[in-house]
Coordinates of C-alpha atoms and ligand atoms in Angstrom, one line a residue:
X1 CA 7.9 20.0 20.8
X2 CA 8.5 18.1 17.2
X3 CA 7.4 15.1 17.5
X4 CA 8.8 14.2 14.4
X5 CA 11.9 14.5 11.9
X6 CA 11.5 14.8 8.7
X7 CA 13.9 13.9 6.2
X8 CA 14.3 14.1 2.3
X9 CA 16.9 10.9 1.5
X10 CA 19.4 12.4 -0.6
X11 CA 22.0 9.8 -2.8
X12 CA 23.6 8.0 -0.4
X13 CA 22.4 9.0 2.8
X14 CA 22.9 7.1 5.4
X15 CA 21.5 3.2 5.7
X16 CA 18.9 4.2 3.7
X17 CA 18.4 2.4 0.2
X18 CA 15.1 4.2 -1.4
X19 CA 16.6 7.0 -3.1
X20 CA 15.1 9.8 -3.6
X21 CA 11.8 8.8 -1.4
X22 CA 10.9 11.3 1.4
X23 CA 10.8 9.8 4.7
X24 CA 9.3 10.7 8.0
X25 CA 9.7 8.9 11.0
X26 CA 8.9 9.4 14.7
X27 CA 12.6 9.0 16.4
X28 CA 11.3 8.7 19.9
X29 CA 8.7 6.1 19.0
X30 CA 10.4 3.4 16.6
X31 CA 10.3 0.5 19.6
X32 CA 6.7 0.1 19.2
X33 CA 7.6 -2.5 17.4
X34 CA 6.9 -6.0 18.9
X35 CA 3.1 -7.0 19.9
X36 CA 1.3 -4.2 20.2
X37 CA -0.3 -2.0 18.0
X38 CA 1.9 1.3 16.7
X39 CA 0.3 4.5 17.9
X40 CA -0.7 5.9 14.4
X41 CA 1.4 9.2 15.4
X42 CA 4.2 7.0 15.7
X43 CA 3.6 5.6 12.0
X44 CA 6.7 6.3 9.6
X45 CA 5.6 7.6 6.3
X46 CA 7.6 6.4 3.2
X47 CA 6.8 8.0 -0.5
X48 CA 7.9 9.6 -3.8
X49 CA 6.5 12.2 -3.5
X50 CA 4.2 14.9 -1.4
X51 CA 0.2 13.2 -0.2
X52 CA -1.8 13.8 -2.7
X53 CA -5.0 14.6 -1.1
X54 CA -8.4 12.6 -2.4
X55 CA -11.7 13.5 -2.2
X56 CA -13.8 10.1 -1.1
X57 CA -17.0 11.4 -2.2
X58 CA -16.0 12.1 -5.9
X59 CA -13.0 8.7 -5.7
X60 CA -13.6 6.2 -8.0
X61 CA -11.4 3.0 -8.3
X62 CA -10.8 1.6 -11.6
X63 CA -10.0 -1.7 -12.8
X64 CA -9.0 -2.0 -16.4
X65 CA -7.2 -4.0 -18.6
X66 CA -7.3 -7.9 -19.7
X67 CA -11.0 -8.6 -17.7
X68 CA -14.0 -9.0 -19.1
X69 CA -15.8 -6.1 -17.5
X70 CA -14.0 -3.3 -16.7
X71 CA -15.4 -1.1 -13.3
X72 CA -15.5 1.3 -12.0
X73 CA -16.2 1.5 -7.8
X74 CA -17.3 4.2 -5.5
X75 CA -15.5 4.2 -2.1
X76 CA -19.2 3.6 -0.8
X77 CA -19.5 0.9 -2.9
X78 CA -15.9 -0.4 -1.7
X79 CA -17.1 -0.5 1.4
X80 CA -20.5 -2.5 1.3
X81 CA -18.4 -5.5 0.3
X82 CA -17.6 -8.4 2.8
X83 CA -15.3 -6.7 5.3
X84 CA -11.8 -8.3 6.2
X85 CA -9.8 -7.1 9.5
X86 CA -6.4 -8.0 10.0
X87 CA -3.2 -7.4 12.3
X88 CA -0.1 -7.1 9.9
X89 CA 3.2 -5.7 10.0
X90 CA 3.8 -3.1 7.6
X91 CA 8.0 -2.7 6.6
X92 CA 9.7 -0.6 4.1
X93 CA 12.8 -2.7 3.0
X94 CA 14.5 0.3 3.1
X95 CA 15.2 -0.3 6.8
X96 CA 13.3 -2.6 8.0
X97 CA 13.4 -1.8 12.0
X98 CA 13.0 1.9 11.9
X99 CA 10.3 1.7 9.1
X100 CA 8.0 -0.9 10.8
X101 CA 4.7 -0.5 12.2
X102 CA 2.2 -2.9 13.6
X103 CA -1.4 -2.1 12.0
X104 CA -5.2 -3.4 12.6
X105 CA -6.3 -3.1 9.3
X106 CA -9.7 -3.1 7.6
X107 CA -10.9 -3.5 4.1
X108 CA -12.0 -5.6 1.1
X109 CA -10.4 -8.6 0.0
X110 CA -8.5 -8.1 -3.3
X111 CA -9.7 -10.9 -5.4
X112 CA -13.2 -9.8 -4.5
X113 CA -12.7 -6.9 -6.8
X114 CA -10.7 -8.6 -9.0
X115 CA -13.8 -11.2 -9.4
X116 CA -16.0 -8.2 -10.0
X117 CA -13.6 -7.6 -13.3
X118 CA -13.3 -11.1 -14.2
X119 CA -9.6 -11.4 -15.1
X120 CA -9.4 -13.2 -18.5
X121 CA -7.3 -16.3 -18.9
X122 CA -4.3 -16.0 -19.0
X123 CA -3.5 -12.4 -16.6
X124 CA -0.5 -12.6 -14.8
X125 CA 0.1 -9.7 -13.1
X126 CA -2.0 -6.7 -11.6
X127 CA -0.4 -3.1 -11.3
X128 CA -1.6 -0.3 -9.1
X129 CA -1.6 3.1 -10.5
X130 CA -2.0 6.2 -7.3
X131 CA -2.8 9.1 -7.5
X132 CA 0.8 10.1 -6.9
X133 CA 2.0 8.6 -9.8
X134 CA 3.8 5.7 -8.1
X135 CA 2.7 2.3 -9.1
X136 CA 3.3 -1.6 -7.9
X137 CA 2.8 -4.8 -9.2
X138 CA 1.8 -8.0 -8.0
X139 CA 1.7 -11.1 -9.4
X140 CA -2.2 -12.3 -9.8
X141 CA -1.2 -15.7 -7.6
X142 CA -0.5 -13.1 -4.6
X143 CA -3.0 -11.0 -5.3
X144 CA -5.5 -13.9 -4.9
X145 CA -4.3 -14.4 -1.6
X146 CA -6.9 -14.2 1.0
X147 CA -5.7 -11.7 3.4
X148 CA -3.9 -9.5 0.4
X149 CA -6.7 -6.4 1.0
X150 CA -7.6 -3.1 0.0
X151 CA -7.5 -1.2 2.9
X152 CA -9.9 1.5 3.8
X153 CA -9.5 1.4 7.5
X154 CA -6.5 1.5 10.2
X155 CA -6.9 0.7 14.0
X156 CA -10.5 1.6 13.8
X157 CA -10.4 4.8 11.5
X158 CA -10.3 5.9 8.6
X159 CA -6.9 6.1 6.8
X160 CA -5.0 9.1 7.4
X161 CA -4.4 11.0 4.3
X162 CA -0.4 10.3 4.5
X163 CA -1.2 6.5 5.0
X164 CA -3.4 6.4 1.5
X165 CA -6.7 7.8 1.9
X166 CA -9.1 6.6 0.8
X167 CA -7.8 3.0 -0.4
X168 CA -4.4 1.4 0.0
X169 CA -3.2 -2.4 -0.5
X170 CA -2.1 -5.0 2.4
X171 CA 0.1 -7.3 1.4
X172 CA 1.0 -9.5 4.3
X173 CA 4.8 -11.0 4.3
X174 CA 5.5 -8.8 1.4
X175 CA 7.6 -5.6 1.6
X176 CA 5.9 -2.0 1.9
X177 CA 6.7 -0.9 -1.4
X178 CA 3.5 -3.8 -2.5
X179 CA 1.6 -1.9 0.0
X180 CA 0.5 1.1 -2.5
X181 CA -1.1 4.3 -1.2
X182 CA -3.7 6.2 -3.0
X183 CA -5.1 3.2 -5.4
X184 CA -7.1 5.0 -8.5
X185 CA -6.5 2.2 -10.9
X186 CA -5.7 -1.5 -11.3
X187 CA -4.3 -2.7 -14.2
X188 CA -4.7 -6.3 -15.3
X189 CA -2.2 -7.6 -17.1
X190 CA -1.7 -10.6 -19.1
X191 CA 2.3 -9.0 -19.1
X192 CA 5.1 -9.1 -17.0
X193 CA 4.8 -5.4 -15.9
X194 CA 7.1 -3.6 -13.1
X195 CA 6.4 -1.2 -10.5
X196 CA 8.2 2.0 -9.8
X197 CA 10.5 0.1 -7.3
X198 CA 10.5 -3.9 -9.2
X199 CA 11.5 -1.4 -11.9
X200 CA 14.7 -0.2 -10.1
X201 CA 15.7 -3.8 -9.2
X202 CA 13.5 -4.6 -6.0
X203 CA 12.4 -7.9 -5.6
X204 CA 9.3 -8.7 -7.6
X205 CA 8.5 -11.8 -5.5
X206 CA 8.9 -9.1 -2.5
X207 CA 8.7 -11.9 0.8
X208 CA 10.2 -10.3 3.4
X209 CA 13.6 -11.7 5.5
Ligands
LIG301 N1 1.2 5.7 -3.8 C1 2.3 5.3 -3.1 N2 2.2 4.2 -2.4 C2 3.3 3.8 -1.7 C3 4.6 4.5 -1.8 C4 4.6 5.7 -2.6 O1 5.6 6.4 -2.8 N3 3.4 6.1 -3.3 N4 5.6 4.1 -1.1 C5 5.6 2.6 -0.7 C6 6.7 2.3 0.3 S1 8.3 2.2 -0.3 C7 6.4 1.9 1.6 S2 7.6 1.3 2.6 C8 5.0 2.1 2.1 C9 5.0 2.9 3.4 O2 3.7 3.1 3.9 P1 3.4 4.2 5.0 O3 4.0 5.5 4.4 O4 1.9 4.2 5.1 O5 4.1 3.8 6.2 O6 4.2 2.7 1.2 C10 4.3 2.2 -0.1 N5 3.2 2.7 -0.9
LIG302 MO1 9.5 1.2 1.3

């Protein structure tokens, strides 16, 4: 039996707003919404393209830009870090009750990396750059946040390679599109940048509801 559909969003289609973005979600499953956990088979899967698939011994994160020292971390490095864990709801804005999951994650806090970096007076923004070619910005005030993450972990495993293996962001109360898959790079910016989505008109302060 399929467990799930898989559908490419055409102009258009439907109630969906994310043009062009392939979609999958698990039809059977979407009430999994309210308390518990989502069963990670039951996960949607929203992105612009196909998974790109990363190697975590060879992956390198990179932060660049207006900082002081730019680095360069191995995933093993990523992970010897102070360790955050955290129950948050993940929600394309798409459609925000089918695309909806509830997620234990696991990771690094953001501005401990950042720190590593040292922004230089003055940065504004960071931008993700994936593997995929999508990117997302957020503004260095949220990134700050302590319980905005980079993810290396969901409900006790590692991240499945459709969810952003090896690193992906958290962005609690923000909309999915923040939540960026497949993290090679982070830009620090002292300028206003846009992500792929912020570029099409999406929120760029992205609180959901
Ligand atoms: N690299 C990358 N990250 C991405 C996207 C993408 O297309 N590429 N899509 C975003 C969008 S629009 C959403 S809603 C979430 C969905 O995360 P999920 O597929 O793990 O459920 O990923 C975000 N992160
Ligand atoms: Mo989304």
């Amino acid at each position: 039996m399929r467990r799930r559909s898989f559908l490419k969003l055409m102009a258009g289609a439907g109630a969906f707003g994310l043009t062009g973005s392939y979609v999958r979600l698990n039809l059977r499953d979407v009430a999994h919404s309210s308390g518990t956990v989502t069963p990670i088979s039951s996960w949607y899967d929203v992105q612009i393209s196909s998974t790109p698939i990363l190697d975590g011994e060879t992956y390198e994160l990179r932060v660049t830009g207006d900082v002081k020292n730019e680095v360069s971390l191995t995933l093993q490095q990523i992970k010897a870090m102070p360790r955050s864990t955290l129950r948050d709801t993940i929600q394309c804005v798409s459609d925000p009750f089918f695309l909806k999951a509830e997620v234990l994650w696991e990771g690094t806090q953001l501005s401990q990396v950042l720190g590593l970096a040292e922004p230089l007076p003055g940065v504004v923004k960071v931008l993700f750059r994936s593997a995929d070619g999508y990117t997302a910005d957020l503004p260095i005030w949220k990134a700050n946040e302590q319980d905005t993450l980079l993810a290396y972990m969901a409900d006790g495993q590692e991240l499945p390679p459709e969810h952003g293996y090896p690193l992906r962001a958290v962005v609690p109360r923000w909309w999915g599109y923040t939540y960026s898959k497949w993290i090679t790079e982070i830009q620090v910016t002292k300028e206003n940048v846009l992500g792929y989505w912020e570029n099409l008109g999406y929120p760029d302060v992205a609180r959901k509801g």
